[in-house]
XYZ file of C-alpha atoms in Angstrom:
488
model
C -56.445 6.148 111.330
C -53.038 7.106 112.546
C -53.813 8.859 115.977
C -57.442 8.433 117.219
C -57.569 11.651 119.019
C -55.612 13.712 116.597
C -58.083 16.151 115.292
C -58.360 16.859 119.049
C -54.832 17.444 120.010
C -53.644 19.655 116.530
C -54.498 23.009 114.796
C -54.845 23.121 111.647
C -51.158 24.545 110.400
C -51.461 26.744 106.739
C -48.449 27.000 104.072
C -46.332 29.866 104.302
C -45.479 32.568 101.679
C -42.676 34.812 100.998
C -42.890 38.306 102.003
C -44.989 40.712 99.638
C -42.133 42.978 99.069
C -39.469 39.635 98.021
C -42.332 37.576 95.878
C -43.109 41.114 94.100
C -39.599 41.407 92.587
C -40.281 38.105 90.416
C -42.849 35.579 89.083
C -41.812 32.587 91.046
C -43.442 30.235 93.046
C -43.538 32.057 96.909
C -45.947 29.118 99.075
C -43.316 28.046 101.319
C -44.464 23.958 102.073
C -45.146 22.373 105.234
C -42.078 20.227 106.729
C -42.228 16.763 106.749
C -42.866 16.463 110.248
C -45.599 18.941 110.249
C -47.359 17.528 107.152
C -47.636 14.460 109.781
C -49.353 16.506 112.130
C -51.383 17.801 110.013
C -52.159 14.283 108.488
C -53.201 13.119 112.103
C -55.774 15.544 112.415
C -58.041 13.073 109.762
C -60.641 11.792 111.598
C -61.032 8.772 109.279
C -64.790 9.228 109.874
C -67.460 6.308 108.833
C -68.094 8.175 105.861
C -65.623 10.880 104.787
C -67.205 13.139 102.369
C -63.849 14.561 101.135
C -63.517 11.758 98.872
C -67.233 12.871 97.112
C -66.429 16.440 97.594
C -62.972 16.226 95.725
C -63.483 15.880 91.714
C -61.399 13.106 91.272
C -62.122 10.946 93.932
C -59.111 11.397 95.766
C -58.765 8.700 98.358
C -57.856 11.273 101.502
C -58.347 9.181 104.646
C -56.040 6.687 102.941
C -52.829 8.705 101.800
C -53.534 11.211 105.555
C -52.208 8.156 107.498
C -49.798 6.539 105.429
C -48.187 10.152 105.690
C -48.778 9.436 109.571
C -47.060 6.404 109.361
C -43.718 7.550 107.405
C -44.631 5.863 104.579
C -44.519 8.448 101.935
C -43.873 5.857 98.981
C -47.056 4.068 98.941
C -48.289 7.492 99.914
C -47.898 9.029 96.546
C -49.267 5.323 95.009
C -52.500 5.821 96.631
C -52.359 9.664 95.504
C -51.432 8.597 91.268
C -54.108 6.119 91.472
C -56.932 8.680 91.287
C -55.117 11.761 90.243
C -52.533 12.411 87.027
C -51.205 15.221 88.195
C -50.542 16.283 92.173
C -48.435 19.024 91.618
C -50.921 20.983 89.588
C -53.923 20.383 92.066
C -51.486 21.018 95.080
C -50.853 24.401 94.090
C -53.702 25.845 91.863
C -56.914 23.827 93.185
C -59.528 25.171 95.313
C -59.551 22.345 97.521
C -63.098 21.626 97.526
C -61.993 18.302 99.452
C -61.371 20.828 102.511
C -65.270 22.075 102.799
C -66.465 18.652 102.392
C -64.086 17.565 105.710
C -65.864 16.195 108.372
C -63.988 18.092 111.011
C -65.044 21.626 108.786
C -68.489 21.252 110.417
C -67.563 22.949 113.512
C -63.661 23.078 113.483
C -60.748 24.063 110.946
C -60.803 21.042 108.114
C -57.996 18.881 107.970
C -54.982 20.824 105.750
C -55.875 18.143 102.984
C -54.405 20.506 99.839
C -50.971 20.875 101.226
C -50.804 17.223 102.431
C -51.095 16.385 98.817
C -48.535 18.939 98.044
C -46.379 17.986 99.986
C -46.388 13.986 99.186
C -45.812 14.723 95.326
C -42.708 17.179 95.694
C -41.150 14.609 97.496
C -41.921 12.106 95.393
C -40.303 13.999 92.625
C -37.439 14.559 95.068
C -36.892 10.732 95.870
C -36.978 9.893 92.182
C -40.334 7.720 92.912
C -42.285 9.335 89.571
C -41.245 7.210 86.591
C -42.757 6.384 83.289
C -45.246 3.472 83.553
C -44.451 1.514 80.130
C -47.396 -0.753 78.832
C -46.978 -4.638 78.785
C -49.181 -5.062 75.486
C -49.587 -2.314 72.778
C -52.578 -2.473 70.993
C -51.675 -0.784 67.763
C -54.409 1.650 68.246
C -53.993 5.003 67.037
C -55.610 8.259 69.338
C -55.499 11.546 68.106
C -56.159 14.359 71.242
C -56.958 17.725 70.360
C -55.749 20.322 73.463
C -52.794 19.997 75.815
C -54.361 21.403 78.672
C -54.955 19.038 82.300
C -57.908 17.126 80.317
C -56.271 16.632 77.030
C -52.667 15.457 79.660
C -54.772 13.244 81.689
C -56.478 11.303 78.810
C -53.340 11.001 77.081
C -51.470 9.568 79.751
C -54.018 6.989 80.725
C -54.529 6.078 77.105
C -50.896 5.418 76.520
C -50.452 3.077 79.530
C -53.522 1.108 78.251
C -50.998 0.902 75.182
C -52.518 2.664 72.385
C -50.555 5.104 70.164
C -51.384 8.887 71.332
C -50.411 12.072 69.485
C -51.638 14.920 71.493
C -51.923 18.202 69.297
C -51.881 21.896 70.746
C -51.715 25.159 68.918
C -49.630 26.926 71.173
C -45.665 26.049 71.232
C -45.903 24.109 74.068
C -48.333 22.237 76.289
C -49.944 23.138 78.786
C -52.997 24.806 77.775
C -53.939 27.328 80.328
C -51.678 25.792 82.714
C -48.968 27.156 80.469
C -50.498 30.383 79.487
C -53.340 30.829 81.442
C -51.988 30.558 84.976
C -48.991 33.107 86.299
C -45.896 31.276 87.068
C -46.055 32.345 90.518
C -49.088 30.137 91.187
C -47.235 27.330 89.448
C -44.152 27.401 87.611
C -44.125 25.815 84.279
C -41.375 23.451 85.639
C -43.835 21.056 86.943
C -45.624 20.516 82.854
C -42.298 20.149 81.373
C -41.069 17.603 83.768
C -44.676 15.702 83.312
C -44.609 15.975 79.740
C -41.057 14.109 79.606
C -42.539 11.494 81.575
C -45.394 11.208 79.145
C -43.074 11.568 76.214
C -41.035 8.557 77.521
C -44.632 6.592 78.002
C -45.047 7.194 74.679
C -46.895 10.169 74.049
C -46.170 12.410 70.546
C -46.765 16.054 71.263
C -47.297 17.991 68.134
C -47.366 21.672 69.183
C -47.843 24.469 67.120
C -49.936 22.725 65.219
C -53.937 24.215 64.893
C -56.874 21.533 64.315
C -59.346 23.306 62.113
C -59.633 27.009 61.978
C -59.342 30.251 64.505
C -62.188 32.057 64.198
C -61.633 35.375 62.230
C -61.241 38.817 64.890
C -60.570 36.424 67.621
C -59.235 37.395 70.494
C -56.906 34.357 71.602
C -53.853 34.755 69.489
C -53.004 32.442 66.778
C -49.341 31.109 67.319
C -49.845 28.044 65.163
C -47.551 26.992 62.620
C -49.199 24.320 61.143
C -52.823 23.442 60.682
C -54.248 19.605 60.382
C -58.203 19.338 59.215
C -60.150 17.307 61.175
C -60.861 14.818 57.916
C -57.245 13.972 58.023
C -57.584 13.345 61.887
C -60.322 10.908 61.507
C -59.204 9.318 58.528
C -55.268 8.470 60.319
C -56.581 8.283 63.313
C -59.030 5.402 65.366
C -60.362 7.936 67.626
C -60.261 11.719 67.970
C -60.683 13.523 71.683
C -61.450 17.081 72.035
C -60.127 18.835 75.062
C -59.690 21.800 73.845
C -61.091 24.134 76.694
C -63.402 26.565 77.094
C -61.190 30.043 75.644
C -64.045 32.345 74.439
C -64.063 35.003 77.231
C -66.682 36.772 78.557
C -67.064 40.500 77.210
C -68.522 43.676 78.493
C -70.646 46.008 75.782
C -70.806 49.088 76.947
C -69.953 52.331 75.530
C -66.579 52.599 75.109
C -65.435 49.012 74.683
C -63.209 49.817 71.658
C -61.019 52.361 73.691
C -57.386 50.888 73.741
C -56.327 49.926 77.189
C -59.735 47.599 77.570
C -58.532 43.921 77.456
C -59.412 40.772 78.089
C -57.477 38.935 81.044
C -56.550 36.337 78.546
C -54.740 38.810 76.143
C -52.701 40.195 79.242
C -51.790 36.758 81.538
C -49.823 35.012 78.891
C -47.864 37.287 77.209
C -46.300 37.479 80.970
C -46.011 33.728 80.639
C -44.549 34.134 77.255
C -41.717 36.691 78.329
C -41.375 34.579 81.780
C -40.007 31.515 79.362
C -37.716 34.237 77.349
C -40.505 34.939 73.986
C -40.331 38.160 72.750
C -43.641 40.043 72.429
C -44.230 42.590 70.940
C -46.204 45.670 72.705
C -46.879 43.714 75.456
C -49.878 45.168 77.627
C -47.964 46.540 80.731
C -49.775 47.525 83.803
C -46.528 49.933 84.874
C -47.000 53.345 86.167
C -50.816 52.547 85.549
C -53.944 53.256 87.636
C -55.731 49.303 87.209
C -59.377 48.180 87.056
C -59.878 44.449 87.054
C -63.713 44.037 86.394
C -64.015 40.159 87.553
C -64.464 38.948 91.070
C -62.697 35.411 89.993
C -59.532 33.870 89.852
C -58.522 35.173 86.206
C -58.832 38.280 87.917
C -57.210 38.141 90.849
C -54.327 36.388 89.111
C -54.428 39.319 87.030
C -54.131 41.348 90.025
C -50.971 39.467 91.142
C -49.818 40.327 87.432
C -50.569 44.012 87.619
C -48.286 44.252 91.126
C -45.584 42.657 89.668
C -45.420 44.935 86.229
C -45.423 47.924 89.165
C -49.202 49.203 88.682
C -49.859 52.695 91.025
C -53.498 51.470 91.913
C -55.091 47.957 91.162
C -58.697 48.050 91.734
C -61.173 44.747 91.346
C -64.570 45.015 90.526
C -67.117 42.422 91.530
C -71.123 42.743 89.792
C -72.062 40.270 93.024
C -72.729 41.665 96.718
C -70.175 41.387 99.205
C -70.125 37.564 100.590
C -69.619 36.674 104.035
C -66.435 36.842 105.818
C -67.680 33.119 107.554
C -69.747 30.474 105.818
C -73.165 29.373 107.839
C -71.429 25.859 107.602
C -74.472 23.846 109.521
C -76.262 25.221 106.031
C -73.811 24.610 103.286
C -71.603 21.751 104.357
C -70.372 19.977 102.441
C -70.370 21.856 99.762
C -68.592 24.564 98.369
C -69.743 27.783 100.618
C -70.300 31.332 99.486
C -68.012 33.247 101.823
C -65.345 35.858 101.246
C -62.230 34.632 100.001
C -58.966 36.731 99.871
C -56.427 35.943 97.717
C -52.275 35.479 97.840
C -52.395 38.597 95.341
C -55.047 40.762 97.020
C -53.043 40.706 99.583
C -50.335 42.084 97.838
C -52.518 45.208 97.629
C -55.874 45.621 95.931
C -58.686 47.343 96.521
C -61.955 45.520 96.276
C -65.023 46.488 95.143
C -68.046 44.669 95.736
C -72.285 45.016 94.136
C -70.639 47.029 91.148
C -71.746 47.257 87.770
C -69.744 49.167 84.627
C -72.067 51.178 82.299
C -69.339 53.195 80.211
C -65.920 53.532 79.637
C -64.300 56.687 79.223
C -61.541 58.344 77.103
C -59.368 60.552 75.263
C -57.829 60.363 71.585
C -58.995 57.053 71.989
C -57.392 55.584 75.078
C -59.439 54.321 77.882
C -59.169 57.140 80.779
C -61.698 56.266 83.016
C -64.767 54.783 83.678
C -68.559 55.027 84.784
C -70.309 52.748 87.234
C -73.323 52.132 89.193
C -73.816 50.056 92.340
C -76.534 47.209 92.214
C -78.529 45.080 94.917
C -80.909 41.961 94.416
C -84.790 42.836 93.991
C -87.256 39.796 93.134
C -84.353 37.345 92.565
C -82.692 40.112 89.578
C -79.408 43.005 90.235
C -80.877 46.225 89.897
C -79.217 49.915 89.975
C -78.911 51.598 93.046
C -80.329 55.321 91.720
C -77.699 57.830 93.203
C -74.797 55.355 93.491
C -73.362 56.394 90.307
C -69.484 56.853 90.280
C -66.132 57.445 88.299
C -63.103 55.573 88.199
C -59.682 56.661 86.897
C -57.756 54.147 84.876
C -55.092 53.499 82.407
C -55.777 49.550 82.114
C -58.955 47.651 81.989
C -59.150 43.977 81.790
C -61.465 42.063 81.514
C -61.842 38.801 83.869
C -65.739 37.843 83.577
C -65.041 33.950 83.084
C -65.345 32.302 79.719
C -68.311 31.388 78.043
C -67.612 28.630 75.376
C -65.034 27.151 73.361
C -63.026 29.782 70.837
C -62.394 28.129 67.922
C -64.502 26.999 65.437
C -63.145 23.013 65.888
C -66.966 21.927 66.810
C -67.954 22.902 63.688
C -65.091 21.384 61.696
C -65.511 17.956 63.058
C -69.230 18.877 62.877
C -70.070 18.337 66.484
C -73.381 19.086 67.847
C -73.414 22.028 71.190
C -74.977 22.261 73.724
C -77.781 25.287 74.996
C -74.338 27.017 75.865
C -72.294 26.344 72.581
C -70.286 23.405 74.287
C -69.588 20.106 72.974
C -72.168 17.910 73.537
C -71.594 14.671 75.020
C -72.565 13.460 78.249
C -70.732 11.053 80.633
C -73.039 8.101 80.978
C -71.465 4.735 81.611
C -72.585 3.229 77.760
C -70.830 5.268 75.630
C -69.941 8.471 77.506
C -67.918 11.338 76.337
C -69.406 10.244 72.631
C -70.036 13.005 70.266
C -72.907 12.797 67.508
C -70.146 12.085 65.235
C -68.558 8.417 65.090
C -65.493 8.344 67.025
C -65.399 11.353 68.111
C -64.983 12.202 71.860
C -65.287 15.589 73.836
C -64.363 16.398 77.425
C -63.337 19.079 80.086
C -63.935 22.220 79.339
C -64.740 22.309 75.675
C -67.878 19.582 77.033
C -68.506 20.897 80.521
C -67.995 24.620 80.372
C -65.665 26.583 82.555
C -64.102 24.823 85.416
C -61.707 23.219 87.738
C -58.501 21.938 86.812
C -59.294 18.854 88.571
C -62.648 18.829 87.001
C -60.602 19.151 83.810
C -58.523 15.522 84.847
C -61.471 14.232 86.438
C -62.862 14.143 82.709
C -59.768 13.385 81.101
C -59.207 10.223 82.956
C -63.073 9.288 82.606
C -63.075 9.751 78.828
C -60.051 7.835 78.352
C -62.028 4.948 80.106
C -64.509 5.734 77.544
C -62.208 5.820 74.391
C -60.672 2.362 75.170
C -63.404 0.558 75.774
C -65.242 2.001 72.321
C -61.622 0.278 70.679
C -61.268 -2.155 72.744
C -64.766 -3.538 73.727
C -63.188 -3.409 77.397
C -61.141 -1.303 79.573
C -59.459 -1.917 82.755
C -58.800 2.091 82.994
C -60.946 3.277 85.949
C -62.851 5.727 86.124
């Protein structure tokens, strides 16, 4: 514990950002990071307490109290040691977690929680900056060949572990790069794409192949995630070259909205508008890219998705971005003697709501509108609990305009048909099943077949997505080797 009565003597000190009107001319990163000196400050306000519950309440088991004071100290080297040995990836959780660590701090029970999020931001840029984040080259290679299906955090964090236990990985996506949603899921101004690229040289030099633009199995036909695949491998020829196969493909089938109307053009889902931004952010060409410019915008989702699509929306030059959410209003504070340490239900405002948004909250869309078959408007009714169900508010019915719809309800199971190619069982939600018991977790029904993040769990974190990553690569080594030393 660096100062005893530092949790006393500090406030808790936030990131900065850019001003609205600079950040809104571009798609680039705008958090402005604490100083080193007040990234100390901040780290002396952990309490080290007798038990600290961030550790539990962060996916990956991050070990806080430790890397808070050797930040305190100076000693930023060791610092980022203590940081890699539970997490891949720092710069991606730094920027784009929700810092579930935070509510489970100690001092959150009746103060501000230690700034633990941009602590670890801040050790990992400068770690990059000092030249401290290097390949880590096996001693021994087993001769073991690993074939992972998806390049998103889970497929990256499996890969990386298994290739410093010394087995042979080929990681295969179906986009042109890696990344998975990271790449063209998430705008660039919550994280530019930068931070993969750098990660995946690092991996490449560990020994990683990367196969891109290469499908496993088939796309479902009328899907909505575009096909950019160039090449397709079965998953017969995967498990006849390969000694095990992961899945970590996500969870890309998004949630739709049947109502009257859906067909209209201008109705989308979020994940046909966020990457072609990415896309044309990285110089692709698309063609009729969904614009939100000159546009009145209705974002029905209460989530992230949608408030990056909010963020999105601003930037293209939208007139009006409105956000619908089907759930009542939450709290503006947490009743924290009641919920810590979990996650809370409160009110939480976003980096692009702030950029200007109007919310909407207990609202539920029965019909969209439109003329010669383009989405003008649309119908909705407000809704309130009754006997544990959402019910319509008689009288509350109203009309929106709007040019652009999308749709940001969350995602619902994975897209492509891959289960059924490999022939993997699902679960009562149409995910992988597998479950992450000690003996022989992240195991599929069929032999040597793995499954994890997303396309296993459901929807999720990203650092649930490395959390499971790292754990089944624990899981595939030991099923080759008899053993692992990987932890878990």
């Amino acid at each position: 514990m660096g100062k005893v009565t530092g949790f006393m003597e500090f406030e808790r000190l936030e990131e900065g950002y850019e001003p609205v009107e600079k950040r809104l001319k571009n798609y680039k990163e705008f958090v402005i990071g604490l100083k080193a000196d007040d990234t100390k400050v901040q780290a002396a306000r952990c309490m080290d307490c007798g038990t600290p519950f961030c550790n539990n309440g962060c996916p990956v088991n991050n070990i806080i109290p430790d890397f808070n004071d050797l930040v305190f100290q100076g000693d930023w080297k060791n610092a980022i040691t203590v940081l890699h040995s539970t997490n891949n990836f720092p710069e991606f959780t730094g920027r784009i977690c929700p810092a579930p660590c935070e509510a489970a701090c100690t001092l959150n029970v009746n103060d501000d929680a230690v700034g633990i999020k941009s602590i670890e931001h801040a050790i990992i840029d400068r770690a990059w900056d000092e030249g401290w984040v290097v390949p880590q080259l096996p001693k021994v290679r087993t001769g073991k060949k690993i074939a992972i299906v998806g390049s998103g955090p889970a497929g990256l964090a499996a890969a990386q572990q298994l290739a410093r236990a010394g087995h042979d990985v080929t990681l295969f996506e179906k986009n042109d790069r890696p990344g998975g949603l990271l790449r063209y899921g998430i705008p660039d101004f919550k994280m530019e794409k930068s931070h993969i690229d750098r990660r995946v040289k690092q991996m490449e030099a560990e020994g990683v192949v990367f196969r891109t633009n290469t499908l496993v199995g088939e796309m479902p036909k009328g899907s909505k995630v575009t096909n950019w695949a160039k090449d397709t491998v079965t998953p017969e020829s995967l498990k006849a070259e390969f000694d095990a196969v992961l899945l970590t493909g996500g969870a890309e089938q998004s949630r739709d909205l049947p109502v009257p109307g859906r067909d209209l053009a201008g109705v989308h889902f979020a994940m046909e508008f966020l990457p072609m931004q990415n896309r044309i952010n990285h110089g692709g060409k698309i063609k009729d890219q969904i614009r939100a410019d000159g546009k009145h915008v209705i974002v029905i989702g209460g989530g992230d998705t949608g408030s990056d699509c909010v963020g999105t929306s601003n930037r293209h030059g939208a007139v009006s971005v409105t956000q619908f959410e089907v759930m009542p209003r939450p709290p503006e504070e947490e009743n924290r003697p009641m919920t810590w340490p979990y996650w809370p239900l409160k009110l939480r405002t976003s980096s692009s709501h702030e950029e200007g948004c109007v919310r909407e909250f207990a609202v539920s869309t029965k019909e969209f509108v439109g003329d010669k078959g383009k989405v003008t408007g649309l119908k909705t009714v407000n809704v309130e609990f009754k006997d544990g169900k959402l019910v319509e508010i008689p009288g509350s019915e109203k009309e929106y305009k709007a040019d652009l719809v999308l749709l940001a309800m969350g995602f619902v199971s994975p897209v492509a048909t891959i289960l059924e190619a490999f022939g993997v069982s699902k679960d009562a939600r149409g995910n992988a099943k597998a479950t992450t018991d000690l003996d022989g977790g992240y195991k599929t029904n069929v032999d040597k077949v793995f499954a994890a993040g997303d396309i296993r769990r459901g929807q999720s974190l990203v650092v649930w997505a490395i959390r499971e990553g790292r754990q089944a690569a624990r899981a595939v080594d030991e099923f080759l080797m008899g053993a692992t030393t990987l932890p878990r």
